[in-house]
Short mmCIF file of C-alpha atoms in Angstrom, two decimals:
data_model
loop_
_atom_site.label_atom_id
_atom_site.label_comp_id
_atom_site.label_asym_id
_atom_site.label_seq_id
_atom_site.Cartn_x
_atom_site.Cartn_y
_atom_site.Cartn_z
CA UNK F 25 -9.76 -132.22 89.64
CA UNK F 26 -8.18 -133.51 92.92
CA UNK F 27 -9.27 -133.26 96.66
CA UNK F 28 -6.68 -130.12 96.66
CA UNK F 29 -7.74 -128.40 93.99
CA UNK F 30 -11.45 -129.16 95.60
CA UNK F 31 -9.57 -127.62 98.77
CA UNK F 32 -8.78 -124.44 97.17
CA UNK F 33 -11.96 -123.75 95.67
CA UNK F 34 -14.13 -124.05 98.86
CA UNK F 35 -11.11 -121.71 100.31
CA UNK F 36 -11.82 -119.37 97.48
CA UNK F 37 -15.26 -119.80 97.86
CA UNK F 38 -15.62 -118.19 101.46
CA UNK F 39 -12.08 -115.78 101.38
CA UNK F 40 -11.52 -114.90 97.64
CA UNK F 41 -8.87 -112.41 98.53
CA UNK F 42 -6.71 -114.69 100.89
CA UNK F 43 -2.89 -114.32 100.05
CA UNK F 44 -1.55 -117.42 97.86
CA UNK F 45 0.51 -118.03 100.90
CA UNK F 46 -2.29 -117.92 103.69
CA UNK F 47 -4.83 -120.28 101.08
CA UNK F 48 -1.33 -122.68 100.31
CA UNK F 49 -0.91 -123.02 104.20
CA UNK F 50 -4.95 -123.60 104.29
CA UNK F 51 -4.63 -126.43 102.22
CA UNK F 52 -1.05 -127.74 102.44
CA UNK F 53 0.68 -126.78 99.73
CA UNK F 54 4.01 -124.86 99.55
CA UNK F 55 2.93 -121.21 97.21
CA UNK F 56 4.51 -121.63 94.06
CA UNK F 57 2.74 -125.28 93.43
CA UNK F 58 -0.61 -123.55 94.89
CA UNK F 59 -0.70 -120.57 92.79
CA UNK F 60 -0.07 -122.76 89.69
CA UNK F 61 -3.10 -124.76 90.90
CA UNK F 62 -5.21 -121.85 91.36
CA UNK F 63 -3.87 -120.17 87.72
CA UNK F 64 -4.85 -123.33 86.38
CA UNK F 65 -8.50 -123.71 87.73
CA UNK F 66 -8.75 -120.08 86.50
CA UNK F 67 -7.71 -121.26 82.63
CA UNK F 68 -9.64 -124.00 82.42
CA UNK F 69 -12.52 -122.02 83.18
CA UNK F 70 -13.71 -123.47 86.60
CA UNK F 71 -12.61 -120.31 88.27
CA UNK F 72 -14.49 -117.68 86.10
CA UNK F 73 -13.43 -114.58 88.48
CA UNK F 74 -13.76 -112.53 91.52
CA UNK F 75 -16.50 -110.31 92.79
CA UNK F 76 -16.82 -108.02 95.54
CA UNK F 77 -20.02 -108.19 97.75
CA UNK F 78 -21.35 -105.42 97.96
CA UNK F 79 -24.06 -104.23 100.96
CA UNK F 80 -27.61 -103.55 98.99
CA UNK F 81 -28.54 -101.03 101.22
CA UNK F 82 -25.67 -98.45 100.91
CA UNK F 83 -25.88 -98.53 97.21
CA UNK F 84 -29.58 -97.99 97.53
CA UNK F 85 -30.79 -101.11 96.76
CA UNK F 86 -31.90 -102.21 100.23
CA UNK F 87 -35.38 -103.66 98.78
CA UNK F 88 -34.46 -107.11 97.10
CA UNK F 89 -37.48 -108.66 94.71
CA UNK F 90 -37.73 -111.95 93.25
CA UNK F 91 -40.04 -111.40 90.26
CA UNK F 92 -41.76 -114.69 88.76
CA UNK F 93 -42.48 -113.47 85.40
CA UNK F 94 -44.65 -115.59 82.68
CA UNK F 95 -44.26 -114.67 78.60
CA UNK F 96 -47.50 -114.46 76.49
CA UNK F 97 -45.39 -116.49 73.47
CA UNK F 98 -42.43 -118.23 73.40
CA UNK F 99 -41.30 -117.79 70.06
CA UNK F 100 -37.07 -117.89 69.25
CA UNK F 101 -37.71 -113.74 68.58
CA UNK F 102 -39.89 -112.83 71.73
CA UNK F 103 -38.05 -114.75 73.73
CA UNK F 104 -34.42 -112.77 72.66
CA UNK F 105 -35.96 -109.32 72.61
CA UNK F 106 -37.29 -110.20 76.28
CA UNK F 107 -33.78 -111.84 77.70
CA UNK F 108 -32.15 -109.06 75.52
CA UNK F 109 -34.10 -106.06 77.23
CA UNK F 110 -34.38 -107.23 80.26
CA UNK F 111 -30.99 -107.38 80.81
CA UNK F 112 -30.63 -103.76 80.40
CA UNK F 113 -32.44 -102.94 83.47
CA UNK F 114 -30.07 -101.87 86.41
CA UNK F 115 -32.80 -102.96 88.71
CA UNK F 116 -32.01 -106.60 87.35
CA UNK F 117 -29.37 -108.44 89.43
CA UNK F 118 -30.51 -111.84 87.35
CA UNK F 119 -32.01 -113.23 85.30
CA UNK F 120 -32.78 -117.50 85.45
CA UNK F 121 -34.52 -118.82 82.81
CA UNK F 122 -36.33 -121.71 84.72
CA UNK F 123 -39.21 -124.10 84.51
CA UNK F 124 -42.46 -124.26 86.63
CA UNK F 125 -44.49 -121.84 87.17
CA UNK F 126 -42.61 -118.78 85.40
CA UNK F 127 -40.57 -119.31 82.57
CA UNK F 128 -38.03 -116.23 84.16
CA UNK F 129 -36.84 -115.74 88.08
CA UNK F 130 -35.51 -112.24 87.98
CA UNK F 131 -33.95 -111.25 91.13
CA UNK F 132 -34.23 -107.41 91.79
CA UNK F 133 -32.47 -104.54 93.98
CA UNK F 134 -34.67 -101.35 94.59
CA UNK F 135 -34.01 -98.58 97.03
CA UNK F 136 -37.67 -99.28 98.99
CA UNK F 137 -40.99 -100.80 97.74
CA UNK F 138 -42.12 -97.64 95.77
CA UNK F 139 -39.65 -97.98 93.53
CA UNK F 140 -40.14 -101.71 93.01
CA UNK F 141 -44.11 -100.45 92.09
CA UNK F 142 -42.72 -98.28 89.72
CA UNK F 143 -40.30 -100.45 88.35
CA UNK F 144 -43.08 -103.33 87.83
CA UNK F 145 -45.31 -100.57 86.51
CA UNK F 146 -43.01 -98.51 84.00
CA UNK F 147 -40.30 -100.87 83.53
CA UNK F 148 -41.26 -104.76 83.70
CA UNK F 149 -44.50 -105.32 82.69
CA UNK F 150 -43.57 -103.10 79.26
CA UNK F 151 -40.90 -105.53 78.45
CA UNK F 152 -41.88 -107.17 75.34
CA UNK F 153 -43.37 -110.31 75.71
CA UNK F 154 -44.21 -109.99 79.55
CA UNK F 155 -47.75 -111.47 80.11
CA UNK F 156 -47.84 -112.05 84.02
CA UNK F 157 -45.43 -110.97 86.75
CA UNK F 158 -45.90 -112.27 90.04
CA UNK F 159 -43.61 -110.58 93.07
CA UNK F 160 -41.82 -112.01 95.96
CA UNK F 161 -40.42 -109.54 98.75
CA UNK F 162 -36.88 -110.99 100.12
CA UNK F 163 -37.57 -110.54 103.94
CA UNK F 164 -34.47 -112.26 104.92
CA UNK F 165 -31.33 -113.93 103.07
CA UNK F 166 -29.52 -117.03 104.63
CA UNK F 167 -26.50 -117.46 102.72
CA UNK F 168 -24.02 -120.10 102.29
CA UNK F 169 -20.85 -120.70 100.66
#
């Protein structure tokens, strides 16, 4: 990977739905050499797609939680089931498997803290495995590229 290809990523990065010919006059290309650049970042993996961000708050999902959350055992099976269920949870943006304090960061969207009590309650600390769960209210996000 060269300084242009570095180039287009950090483009991509801030404006992933810039034109091919607005990011190959960002980073001095002509298009047709840029967009084979780009295709092959994509193919080789190091671009692995394109999201949209969305606002938490319209979708209901103005709360955001980071849950520390400590297994009783951390057997091959408990840990699966737990990474496998937890998953399924649409409150669960994601899911880091980490080391420290926790062995899991889950970061969480609810609509308002009631719901994240309810969640924790009914949802989270049932998970198999789940010994401890220790919660982290987002008051403010500073976000980068």
């Amino acid at each position: 990977m060269d300084e242009v290809d570095q180039s287009i990523l950090a483009v991509l990065e801030r404006h992933g739905r810039i034109s091919n010919n607005e990011l190959a006059a960002q980073v001095g290309l002509s298009p047709s050499p840029c967009l084979r650049r780009v295709r092959q970042l994509e193919e080789s993996g190091v671009i692995r797609g394109y999201r949209a961000v969305i606002d938490p708050a319209a979708v209901g999902r103005a709360l955001r939680v980071f849950a520390g959350v400590r297994l009783m055992r951390h057997t091959r099976p408990e840990v699966v089931a737990f990474e496998r269920e937890v998953m399924k949870l649409p409150e669960v943006i994601a899911c880091h498997h980490i080391t420290g304090n926790f062995d899991y960061l889950l970061q969480v969207g609810v609509a308002d803290l009631s719901a994240y009590e309810d969640f924790h309650a009914n949802e989270l600390a049932a998970l198999p495995g789940v010994g401890t769960v220790n919660s982290f209210v987002i008051m403010k996000t500073l976000e980068g590229t």
